Structures are given as C-alpha cells and as structure tokens.
Coordinates of C-alpha atoms and ligand atoms in Angstrom, one line a residue:
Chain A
X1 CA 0.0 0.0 0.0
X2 CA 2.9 2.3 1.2
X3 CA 3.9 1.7 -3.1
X4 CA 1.0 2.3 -4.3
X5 CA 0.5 6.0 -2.5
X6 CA 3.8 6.8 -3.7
X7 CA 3.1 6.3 -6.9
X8 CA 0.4 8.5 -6.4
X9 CA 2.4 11.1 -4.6
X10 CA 4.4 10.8 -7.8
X11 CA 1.6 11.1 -10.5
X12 CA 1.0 14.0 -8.6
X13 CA 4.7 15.6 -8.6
X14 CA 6.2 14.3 -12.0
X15 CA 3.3 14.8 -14.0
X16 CA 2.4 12.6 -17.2
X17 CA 5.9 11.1 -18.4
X18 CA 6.5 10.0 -14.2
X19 CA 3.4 8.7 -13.4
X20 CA 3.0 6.7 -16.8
X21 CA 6.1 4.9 -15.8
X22 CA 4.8 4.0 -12.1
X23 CA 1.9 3.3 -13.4
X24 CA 3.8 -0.1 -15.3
X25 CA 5.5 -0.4 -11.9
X26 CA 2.4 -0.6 -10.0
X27 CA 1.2 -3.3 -12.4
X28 CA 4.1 -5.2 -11.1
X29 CA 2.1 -6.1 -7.8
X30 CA -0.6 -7.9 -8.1
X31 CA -3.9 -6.0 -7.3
X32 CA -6.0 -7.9 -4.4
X33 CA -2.2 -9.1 -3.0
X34 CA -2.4 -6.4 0.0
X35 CA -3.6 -8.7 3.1
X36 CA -4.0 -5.8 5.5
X37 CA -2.1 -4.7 8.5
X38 CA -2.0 -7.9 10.7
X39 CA -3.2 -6.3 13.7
X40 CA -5.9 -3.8 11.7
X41 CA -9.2 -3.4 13.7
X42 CA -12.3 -4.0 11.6
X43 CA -16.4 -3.7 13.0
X44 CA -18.2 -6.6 12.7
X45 CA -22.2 -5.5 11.6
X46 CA -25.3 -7.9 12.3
X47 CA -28.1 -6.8 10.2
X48 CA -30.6 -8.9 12.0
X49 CA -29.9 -6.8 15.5
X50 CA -30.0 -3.5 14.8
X51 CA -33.7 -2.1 15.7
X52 CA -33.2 1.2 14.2
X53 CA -32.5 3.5 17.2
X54 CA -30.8 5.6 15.4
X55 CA -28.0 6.0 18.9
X56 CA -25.5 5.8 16.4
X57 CA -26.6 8.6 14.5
X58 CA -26.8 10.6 17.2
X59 CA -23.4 9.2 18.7
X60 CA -21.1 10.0 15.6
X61 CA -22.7 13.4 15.4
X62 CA -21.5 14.0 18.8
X63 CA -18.2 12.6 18.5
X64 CA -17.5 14.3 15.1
X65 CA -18.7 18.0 16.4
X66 CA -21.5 17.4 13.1
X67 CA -24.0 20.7 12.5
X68 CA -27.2 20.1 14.1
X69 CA -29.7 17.7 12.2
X70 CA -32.5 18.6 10.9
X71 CA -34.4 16.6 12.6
X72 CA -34.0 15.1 16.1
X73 CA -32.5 11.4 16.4
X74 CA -35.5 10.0 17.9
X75 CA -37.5 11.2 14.8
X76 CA -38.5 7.5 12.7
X77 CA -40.3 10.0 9.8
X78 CA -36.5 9.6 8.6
X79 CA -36.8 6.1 7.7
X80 CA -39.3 7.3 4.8
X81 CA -36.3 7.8 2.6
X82 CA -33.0 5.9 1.8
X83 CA -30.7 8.5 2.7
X84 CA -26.9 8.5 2.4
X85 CA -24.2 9.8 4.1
X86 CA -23.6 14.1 3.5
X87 CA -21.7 16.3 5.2
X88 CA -22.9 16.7 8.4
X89 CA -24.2 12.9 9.0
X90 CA -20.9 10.3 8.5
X91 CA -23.6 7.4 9.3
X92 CA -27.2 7.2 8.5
X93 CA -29.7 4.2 9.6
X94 CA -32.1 3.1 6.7
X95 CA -35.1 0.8 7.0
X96 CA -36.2 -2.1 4.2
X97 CA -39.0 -3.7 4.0
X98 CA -37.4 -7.3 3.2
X99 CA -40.8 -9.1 3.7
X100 CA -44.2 -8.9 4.3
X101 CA -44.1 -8.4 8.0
X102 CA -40.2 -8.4 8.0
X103 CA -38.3 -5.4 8.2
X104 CA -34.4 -4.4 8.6
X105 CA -32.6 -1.4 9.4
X106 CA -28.7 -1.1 7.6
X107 CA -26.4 2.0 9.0
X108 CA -24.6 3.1 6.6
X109 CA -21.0 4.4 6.9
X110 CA -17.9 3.9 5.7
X111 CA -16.5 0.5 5.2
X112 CA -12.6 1.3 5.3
X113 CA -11.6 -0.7 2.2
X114 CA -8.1 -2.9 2.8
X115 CA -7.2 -1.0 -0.7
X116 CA -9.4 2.2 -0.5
X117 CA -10.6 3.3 -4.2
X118 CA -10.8 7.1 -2.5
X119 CA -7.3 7.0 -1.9
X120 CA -6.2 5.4 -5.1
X121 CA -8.1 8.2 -7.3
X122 CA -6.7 10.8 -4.9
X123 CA -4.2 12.5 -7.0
X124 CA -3.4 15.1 -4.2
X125 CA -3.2 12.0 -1.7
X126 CA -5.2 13.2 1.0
X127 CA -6.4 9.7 2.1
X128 CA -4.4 7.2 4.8
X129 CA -4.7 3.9 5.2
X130 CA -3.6 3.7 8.6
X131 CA -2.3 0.6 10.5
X132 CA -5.5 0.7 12.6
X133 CA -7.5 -0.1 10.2
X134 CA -8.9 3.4 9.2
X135 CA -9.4 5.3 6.2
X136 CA -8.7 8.8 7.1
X137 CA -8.1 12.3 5.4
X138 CA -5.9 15.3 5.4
X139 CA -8.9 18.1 5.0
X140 CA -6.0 20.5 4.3
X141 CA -5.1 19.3 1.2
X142 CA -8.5 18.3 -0.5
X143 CA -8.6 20.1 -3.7
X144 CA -12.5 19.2 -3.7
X145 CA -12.3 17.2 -6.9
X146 CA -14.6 14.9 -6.3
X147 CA -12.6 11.7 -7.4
X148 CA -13.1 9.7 -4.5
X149 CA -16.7 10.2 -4.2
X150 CA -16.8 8.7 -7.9
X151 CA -14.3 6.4 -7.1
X152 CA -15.9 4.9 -3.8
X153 CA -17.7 1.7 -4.6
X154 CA -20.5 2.5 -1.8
X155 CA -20.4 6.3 -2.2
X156 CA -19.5 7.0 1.1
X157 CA -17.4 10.5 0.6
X158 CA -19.7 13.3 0.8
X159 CA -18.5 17.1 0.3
X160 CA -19.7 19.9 2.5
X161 CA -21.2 21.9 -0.4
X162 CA -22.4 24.4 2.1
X163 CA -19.4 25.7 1.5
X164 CA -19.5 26.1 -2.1
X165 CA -15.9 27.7 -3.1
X166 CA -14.4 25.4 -0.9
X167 CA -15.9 22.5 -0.9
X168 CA -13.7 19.8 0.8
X169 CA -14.6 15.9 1.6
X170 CA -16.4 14.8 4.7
X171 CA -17.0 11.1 5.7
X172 CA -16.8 8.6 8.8
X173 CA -13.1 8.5 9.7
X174 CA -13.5 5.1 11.8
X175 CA -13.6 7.8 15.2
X176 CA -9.4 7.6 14.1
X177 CA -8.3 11.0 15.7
X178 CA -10.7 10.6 19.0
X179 CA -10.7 7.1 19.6
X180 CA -9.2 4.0 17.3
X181 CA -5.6 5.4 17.5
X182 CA -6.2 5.1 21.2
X183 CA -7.2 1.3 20.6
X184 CA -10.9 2.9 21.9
X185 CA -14.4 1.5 19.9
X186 CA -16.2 4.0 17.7
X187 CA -18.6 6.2 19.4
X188 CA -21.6 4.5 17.1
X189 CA -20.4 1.3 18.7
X190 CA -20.0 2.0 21.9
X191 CA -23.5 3.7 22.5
X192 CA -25.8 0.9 20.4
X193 CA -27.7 -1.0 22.6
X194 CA -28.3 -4.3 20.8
X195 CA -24.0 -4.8 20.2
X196 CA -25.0 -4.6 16.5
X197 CA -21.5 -4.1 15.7
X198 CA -18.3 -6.1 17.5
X199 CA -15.2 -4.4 17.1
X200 CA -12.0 -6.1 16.8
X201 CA -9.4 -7.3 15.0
X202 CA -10.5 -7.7 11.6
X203 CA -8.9 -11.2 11.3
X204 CA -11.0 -12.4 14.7
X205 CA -14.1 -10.8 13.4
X206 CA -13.8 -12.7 10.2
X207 CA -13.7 -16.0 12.0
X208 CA -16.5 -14.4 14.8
X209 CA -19.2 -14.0 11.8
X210 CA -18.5 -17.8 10.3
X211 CA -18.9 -18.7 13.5
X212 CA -21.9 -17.0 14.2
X213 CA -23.5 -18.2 10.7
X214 CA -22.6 -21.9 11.5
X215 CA -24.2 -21.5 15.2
X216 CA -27.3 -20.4 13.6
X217 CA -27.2 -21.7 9.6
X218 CA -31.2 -21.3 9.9
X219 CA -30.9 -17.2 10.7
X220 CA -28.3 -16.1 8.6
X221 CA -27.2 -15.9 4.7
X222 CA -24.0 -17.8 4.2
X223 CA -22.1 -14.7 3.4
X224 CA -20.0 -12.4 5.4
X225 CA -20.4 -9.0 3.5
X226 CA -17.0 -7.2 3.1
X227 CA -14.6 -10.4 3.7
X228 CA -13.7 -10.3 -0.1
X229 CA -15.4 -7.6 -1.4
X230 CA -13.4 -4.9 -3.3
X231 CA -10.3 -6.5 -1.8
X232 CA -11.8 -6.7 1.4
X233 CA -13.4 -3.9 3.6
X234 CA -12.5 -3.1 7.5
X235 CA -16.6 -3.4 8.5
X236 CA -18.0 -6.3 7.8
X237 CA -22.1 -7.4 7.2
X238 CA -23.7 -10.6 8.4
X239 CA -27.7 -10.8 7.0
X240 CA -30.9 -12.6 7.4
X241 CA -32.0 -11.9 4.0
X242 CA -30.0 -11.5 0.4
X243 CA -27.9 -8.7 0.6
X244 CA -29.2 -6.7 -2.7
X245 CA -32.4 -6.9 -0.6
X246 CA -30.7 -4.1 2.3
X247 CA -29.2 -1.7 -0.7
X248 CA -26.4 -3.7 -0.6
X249 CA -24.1 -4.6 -4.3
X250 CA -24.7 -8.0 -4.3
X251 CA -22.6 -8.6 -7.5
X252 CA -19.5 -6.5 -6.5
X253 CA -16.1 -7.1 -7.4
X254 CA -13.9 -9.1 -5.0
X255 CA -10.9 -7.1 -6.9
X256 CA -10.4 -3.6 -5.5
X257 CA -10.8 -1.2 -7.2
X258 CA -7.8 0.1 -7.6
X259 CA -7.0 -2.4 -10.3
X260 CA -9.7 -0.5 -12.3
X261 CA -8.7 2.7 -11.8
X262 CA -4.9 2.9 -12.1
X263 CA -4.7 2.7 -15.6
X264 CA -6.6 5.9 -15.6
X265 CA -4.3 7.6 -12.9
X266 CA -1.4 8.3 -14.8
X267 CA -3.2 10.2 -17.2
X268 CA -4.8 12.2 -14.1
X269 CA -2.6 15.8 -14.9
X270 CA -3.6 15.2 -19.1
X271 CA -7.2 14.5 -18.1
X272 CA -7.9 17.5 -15.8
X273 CA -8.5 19.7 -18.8
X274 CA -11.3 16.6 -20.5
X275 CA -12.7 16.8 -16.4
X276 CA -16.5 15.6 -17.7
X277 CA -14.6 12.4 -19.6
X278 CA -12.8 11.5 -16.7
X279 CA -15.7 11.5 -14.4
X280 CA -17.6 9.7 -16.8
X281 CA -15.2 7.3 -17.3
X282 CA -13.8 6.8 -13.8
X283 CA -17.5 6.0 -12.7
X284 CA -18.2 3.3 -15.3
X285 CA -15.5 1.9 -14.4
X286 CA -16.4 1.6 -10.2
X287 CA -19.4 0.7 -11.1
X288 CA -18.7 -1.7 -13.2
X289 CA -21.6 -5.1 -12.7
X290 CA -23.5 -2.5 -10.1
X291 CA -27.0 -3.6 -12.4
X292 CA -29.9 -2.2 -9.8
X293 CA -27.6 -1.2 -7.3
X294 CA -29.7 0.6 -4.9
X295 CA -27.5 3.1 -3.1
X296 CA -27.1 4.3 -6.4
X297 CA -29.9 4.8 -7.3
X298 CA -30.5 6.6 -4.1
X299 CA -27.6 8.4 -4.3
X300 CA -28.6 10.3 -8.0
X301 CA -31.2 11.6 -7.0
X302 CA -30.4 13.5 -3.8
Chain B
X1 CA -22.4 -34.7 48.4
X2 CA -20.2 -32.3 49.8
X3 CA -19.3 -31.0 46.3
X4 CA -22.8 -30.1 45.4
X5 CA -23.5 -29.1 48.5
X6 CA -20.2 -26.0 48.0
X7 CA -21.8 -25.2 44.6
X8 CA -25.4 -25.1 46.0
X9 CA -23.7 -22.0 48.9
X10 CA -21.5 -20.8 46.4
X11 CA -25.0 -19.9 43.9
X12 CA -26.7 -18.7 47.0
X13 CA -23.7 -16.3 47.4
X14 CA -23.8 -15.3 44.0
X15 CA -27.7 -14.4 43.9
X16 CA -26.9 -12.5 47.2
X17 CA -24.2 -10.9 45.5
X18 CA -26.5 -9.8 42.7
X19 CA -29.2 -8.0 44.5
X20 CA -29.4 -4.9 44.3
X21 CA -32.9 -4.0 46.4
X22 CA -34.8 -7.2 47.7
X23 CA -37.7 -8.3 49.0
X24 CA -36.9 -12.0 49.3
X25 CA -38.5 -14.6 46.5
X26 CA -37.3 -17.5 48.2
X27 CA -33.6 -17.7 49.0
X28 CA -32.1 -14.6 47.9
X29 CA -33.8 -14.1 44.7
X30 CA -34.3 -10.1 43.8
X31 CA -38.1 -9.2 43.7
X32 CA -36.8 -5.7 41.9
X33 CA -33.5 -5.1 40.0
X34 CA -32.0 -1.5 39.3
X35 CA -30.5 -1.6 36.0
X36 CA -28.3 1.8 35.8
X37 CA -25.4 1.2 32.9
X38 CA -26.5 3.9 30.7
X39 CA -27.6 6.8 33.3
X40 CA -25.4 9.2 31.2
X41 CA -28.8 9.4 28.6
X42 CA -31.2 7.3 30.7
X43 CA -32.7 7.3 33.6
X44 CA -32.5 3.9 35.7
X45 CA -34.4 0.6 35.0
X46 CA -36.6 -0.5 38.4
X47 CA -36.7 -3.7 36.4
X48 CA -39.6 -6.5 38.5
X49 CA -38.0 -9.3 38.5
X50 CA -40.5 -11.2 40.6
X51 CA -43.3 -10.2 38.0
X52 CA -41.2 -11.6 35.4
X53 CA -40.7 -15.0 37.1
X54 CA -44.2 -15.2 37.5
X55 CA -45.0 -14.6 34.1
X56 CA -42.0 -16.6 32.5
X57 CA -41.5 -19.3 35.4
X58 CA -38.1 -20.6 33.1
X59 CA -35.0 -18.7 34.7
X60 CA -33.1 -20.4 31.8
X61 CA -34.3 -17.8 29.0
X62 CA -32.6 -15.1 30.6
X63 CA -29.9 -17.0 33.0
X64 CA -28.8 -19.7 30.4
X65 CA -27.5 -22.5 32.0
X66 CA -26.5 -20.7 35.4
X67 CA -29.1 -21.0 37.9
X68 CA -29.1 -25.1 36.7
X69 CA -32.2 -24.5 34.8
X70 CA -32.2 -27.2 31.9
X71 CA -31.2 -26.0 28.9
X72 CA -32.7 -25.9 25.1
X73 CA -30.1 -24.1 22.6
X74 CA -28.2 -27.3 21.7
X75 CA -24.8 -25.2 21.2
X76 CA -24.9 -24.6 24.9
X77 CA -26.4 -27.8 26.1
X78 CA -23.2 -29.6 24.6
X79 CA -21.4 -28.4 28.1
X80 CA -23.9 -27.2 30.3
X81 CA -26.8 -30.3 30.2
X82 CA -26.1 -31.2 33.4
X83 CA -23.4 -28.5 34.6
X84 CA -25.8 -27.0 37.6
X85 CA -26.1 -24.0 39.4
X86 CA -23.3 -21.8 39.3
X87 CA -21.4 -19.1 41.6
X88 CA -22.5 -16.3 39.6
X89 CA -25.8 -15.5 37.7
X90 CA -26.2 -12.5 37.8
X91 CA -25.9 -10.3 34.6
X92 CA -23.0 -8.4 35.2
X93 CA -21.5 -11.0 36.5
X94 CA -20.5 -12.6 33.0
X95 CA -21.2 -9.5 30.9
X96 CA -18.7 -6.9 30.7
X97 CA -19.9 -3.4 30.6
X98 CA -16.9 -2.1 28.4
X99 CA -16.6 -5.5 26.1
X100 CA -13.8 -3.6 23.4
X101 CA -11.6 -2.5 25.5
X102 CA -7.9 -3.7 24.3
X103 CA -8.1 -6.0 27.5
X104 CA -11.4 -7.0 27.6
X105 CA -10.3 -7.9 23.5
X106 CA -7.3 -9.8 24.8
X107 CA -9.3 -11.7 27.3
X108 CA -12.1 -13.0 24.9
X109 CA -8.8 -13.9 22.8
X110 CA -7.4 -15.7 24.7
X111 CA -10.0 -17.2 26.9
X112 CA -9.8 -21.3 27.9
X113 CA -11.4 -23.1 26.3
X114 CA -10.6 -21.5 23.4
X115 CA -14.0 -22.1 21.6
X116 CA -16.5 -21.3 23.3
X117 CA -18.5 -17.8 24.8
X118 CA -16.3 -15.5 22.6
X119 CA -19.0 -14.2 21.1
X120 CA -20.4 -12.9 24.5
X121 CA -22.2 -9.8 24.3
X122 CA -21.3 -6.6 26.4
X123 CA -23.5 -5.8 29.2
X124 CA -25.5 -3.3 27.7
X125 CA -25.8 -5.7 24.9
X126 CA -26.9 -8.7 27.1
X127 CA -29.6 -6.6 28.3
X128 CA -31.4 -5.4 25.1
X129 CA -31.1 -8.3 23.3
X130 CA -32.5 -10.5 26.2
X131 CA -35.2 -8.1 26.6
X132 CA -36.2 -6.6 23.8
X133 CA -35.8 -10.0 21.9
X134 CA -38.7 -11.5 24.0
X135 CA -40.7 -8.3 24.1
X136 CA -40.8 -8.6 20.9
X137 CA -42.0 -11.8 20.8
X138 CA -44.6 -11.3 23.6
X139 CA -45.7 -8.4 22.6
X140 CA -44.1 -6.4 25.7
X141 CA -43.1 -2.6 25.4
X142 CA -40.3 -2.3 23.0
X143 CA -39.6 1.4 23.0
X144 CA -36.6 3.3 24.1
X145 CA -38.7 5.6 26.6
X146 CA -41.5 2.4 27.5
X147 CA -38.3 1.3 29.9
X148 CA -35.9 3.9 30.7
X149 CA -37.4 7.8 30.5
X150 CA -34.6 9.4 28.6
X151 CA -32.3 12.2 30.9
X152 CA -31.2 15.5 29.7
X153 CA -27.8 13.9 28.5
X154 CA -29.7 12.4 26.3
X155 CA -32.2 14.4 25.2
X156 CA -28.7 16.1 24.5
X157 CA -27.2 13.7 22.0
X158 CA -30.7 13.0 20.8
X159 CA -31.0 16.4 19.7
X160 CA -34.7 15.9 21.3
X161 CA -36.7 17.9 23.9
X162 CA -35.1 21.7 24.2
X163 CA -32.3 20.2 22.4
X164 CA -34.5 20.0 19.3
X165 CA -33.0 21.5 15.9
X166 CA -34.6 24.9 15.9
X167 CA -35.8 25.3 12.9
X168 CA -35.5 23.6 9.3
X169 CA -31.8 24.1 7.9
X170 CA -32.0 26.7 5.2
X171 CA -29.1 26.1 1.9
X172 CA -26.2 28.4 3.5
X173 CA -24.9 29.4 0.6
X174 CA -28.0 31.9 0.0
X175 CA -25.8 34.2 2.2
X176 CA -23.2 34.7 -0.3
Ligands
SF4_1 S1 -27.5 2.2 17.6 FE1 -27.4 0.0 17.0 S2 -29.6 -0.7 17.1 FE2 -29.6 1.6 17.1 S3 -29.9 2.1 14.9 FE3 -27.6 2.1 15.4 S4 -26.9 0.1 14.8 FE4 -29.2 -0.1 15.0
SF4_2 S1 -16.9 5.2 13.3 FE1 -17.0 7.2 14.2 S2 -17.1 8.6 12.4 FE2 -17.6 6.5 11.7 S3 -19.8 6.4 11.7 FE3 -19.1 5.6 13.7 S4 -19.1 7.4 15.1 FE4 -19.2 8.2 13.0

C-alpha cells in the first residue's frame, strides 16, 4: 500500500511522463495481494440486530462535532427515505421492507476498504490507510475534486457543499483521531444498545461472523459482507435476507478497485483539462456489474 | 455430596451478590432489580423481577445454564446439560460493561477453552437483546422511553426535547 501511495504522490509531482512509468510499476504487484495490516481493527455488523434506534446517529454526530440535524435522532419519519451519508451525518440508519411483516434497518458508513478506491483516485493523496485499520483524510489538502466520491464503490465520501468555493470531503473517519488510535471503539459502537457491531481485530471478526453463521445456519445468509469484497473492507455485514435486498451490491467485485482505476491515474494531470470524460469514465469503471444497485440509485437523485 | 452441597452456597452467594434491592423470593432471589449502565442518557431501570418470574416461570431464557435450569439451545447444552447451578448468575457477573476495550479484547482472545463464549455480548448488549428480543416476541413494550425515560444527557445527544434542531436548515450558501 505504502507503493501504491507513492506512486500516487508521484503522479502527482512528476506529471504525465513519471506517473505513466509508475503506473507499469504498480502493475508489477498484483492488485488484491495487500492482506491488511496484521493487527488492523475491523467492526463486525449484524443486520438482524439493529432495531433502528438511530443512537448511532446521534453518537457520531456528537463525537464528530456534526452541524445540528434537521431533525431530532429519535424522529423515525426519517426512515421514509433511503438516505446516504452528506456532510454533516458520517452514518445514517435506513429501514427495508425485506418481507411482508419483516423489516431491517442497515447504518450506513464507511467501510474502510483494505485497498481504499478514494485513496487510489486521490491524486493530491489526501487519504491514509492507517495501521488501525482506518481510512482517514488530510482536509488540508483536498482540492475538492470529487474523485473519490466517484471512485468509492458504496459512495460513502460526501463534500460539505455548504461551502461552495471550498468545498472539501467529509465522511466517517473510523472515530481515528478521538478514539481508534487510542485502541478505543467508535462512538456508534460504543452507545448501540443491541451490540449490533463487535469491534475487533478484523482477522478475529472474520472468523467471529463464520462462527456465528454456523451456530445459527437457519438465521443467517452464508455470506460475510466485506470479507472479499473490493479486496476486502475493514466493516464487515452478516444478513438474514440477500444482501441486494438491504441496498447492498450483491454482485461486487472481490478485486479492489484500484485495479480498475490505475490505468486511468497516470493520465490524471492530461485528463484534468477533459474533467467531464474522466468523471464519466472513472465511474463506469467503479461501477462496473452495479445492475440495480440501490444506493445508487438513491444516491442520484439527492 | 459435599461437592454439590459448595456449589449449592457458592450460587446462594452469587444471587446474594446480585441483589441490588430485595424483598426476598425465596432464597435470595431479587423481587426488583436497578438496572443503571446507561444513566449518562437514561434514567434507571426498576426492572420487577418477581413479575417476570411469574409470568416466564423458566429462569433459563434469561440466565442460560446458570441457575441449573435445563437448557434448550443445543450449542450450549453440549457443556452445560447437566453442569448446575453456578457461583455467579447475575448479569454483570458474565457481561462486561466495556466488552472492546484492548483488554477486555485480549481476554475474549485468549479465553480457555478456546471455543466457546467468545461471542459474548457486552453488558448493555446482554440486556437489550434479552429483553427486547422476547418483548418482541410477547408483545411487551419495545420502546426506548417504554423502559428507561430518557435524561437530559440524552435528550442532549438526541438532539430531542429543548435540544430539538430549531428550525428547518435553510441552503447556507444563500448568504453569499
Ligand atoms: S445504535 Fe445500534 S440498534 Fe440503534 S440504529 Fe444504530 S446500529 Fe441499530
Ligand atoms: S466510526 Fe465514528 S465517524 Fe464513523 S460512523 Fe461511527 S461514530 Fe461516525
């Protein structure tokens, strides 16, 4: 990983004849190769607990010093939309109707990829990987360019737009600065009542949700959401029901993205003046097999 | 004889241990329980125990195995078919209130055997699970406030009560 954000760093200093060169070096390494820091913490989500309290909401706003809501936490009307993350809400709870007189809530935040697609497409490399397990930022140095919101495969970055000539990326940082770094739970997992999500290390959790699927094969899907997909993602998803059924990409790539996008990197500096093509392109490209992907859907029209 | 008879004082002490308030139900069984772990947003649980037993009769659905009630979930009756009473049944006496910190982590790691109750809830956790879970099922209360009235530290982080958002955020950027 340490390569690969070099390379970046060097797309971004060298311009076009540089980065097309790291760009054939970075081929070198297999993509989907990068295991994760051994000792990287990961979250551990069960679907079929969460009773949509919406504590965790409330929770990261507080942690994250958030703008007020616009409505109160304990206010359900919420759950009358599929919302997705913005700017002043890192994690949002939705509510699906997965049968007749079956419902599920999903909060939604980020999943801190093993090989983030924000901080491959971040040619000002603003995004960190750290040891931890988190995905974090460097506000300071967002340009505002909007690559990794394209680039995210569960389009998790959101920009505060509110302030329009600076508009700079905003999601869940894992509680990195406040609590992870301190080996501290999340403030959304601390406060849930129901232990909907486990934190741990992701290598116990991974071996925690098998378990829990074949203690109770009759409750769950056979899947742990997030164990391969897009190279494998810090939070992890057991389910009662299919997972396309709670807005989840059923048919994502187990490849991370990255292996889609870095082609398209070291062209980066020539592209900036074709900036609609990129966009374009870039997001065919992470959304590549996402056929009735819900949170997209949700996502366009907000 | 003498074995069982240690166990038998050692559960009494552990139920005496638990209670919180009592009017005896029998030997040291809690007629009324205060439940306080999350007083920073709630206020506390007088949760009737005695009522409870009444209604439920099985101390298994809530105590497992401990109080040597038999039990049904075939993962647990592998060990704990005919494993008794034990010292401890109350709650908090298995469930940690603060289940991720890095030793609580380590413990649950490396706990003997190596198999089994790693998947323990926190305290907290126990709690709602357990209770909500059957509420559910019987048709008990299964709000937040039906239990514990929410406090002002949490009509705080609720944004709720004279915490509530003031009025509908207005598009900031009109003032540019
Ligand atoms: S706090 Fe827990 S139970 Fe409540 S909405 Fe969030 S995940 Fe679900
Ligand atoms: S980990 Fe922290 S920042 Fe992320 S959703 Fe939870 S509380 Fe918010």
């Amino acid at each position: 990983m340490i390569e690969r954000r070099d390379f970046l760093k060097g797309c971004l200093a060298c311009g076009v004849t540089a980065a097309t060169v790291s760009v054939a070096s970075g081929k070198a390494m297999a993509a989907g190769s990068f295991e994760g820091y051994p000792d990287a913490m990961g979250v551990l989500v069960d679907l079929t607990r969460c009773v949509g309290c919406r504590s965790c909401e409330a929770a990261c706003n507080a942690e994250q010093k958030l703008p007020e809501p616009d409505l109160a936490f304990d206010d359900t009307s919420v759950f009358s939309d599929k919302r997705r993350t913005t700017e002043k809400a890192y994690t949002v709870v939705n509510k699906y109707q997965v049968a007749d007189k079956e419902t599920l809530f999903r909060k939604i935040q980020c999943n801190h990829c093993t090989e983030p697609a924000c901080l491959s497409s971040c040619f000002v490399n603003a995004y960190t990987k750290t040891k931890e397990g988190a995905v974090i930022y460097n506000a300071k140095v967002c340009v505002g360019c909007r690559n990794c919101m394209i680039a995210c495969p569960f389009n998790i970055p959101a920009y505060s737009y509110s302030s329009p000539l600076n508009p700079l990326v905003k999601k869940c940082i894992f509680c990195y600065d406040t609590r992870l770094k301190d080996g501290k739970p999340p403030a959304c997992v601390d406060i849930c009542p129901q232990q909907v999500m486990t934190f741990g290390r992701r290598a116990d959790l991974i071996k925690l949700g098998h378990d829990r699927i074949q203690a109770n094969p009759a409750k769950y899907v056979d899947k742990l959401y997030g164990e391969k997909a897009v190279g494998g993602t810090s939070w992890m998803y057991l389910s009662s029901v299919d997972f396309d059924k709670v807005g989840f990409d059923g048919h994502i790539q187990n490849e991370p993205i990255i292996s889609n996008v870095k082609d398209f990197l070291g062209f980066v500096p020539m592209v900036l003046s074709i900036w609609p093509a990129l966009f374009t392109g870039v997001h065919l490209l992470a959304t590549k097999n996402k056929d009735g992907h819900h949170d997209h859907e949700e996502g366009d029209h907000q | 004889m003498h074995a069982v008879k240690r166990q038998m004082i050692l559960g009494v002490t552990g139920i005496l241990m638990m209670l919180v308030s009592s009017v005896c139900f029998g030997a040291g069984i809690p007629d009324k329980v205060t439940i306080n772990s999350i007083q920073k947003y709630y206020a506390p649980v007088s949760f009737n125990h005695a009522a409870h037993i009444n209604k439920l009769k099985d101390c298994g659905l809530c105590h497992h195995h401990t109080t040597g009630a038999q039990v049904t979930d075939p993962n647990c009756a592998r060990c704990h078919k005919n494993s008794g009473a034990q010292a401890v049944v109350s709650c908090k006496g298995c469930h940690t209130a603060e289940p991720f910190t890095p030793e609580a982590l380590k413990q649950q790691r490396d706990q003997q055997p190596p198999i089994y109750h790693r998947d323990k809830p926190g305290l907290k956790a126990a709690y709602h699970i357990s209770c909500l879970g059957c509420h559910e099922k019987m048709h008990g209360p299964t709000g937040c406030q039906d239990c514990h009235k929410r406090n002002d530290g949490g009509d705080a982080i609720f944004k709720s009560g004279k915490y509530a958002p003031k009025a509908p955020a207005k598009p900031k950027a009109a003032h540019h």
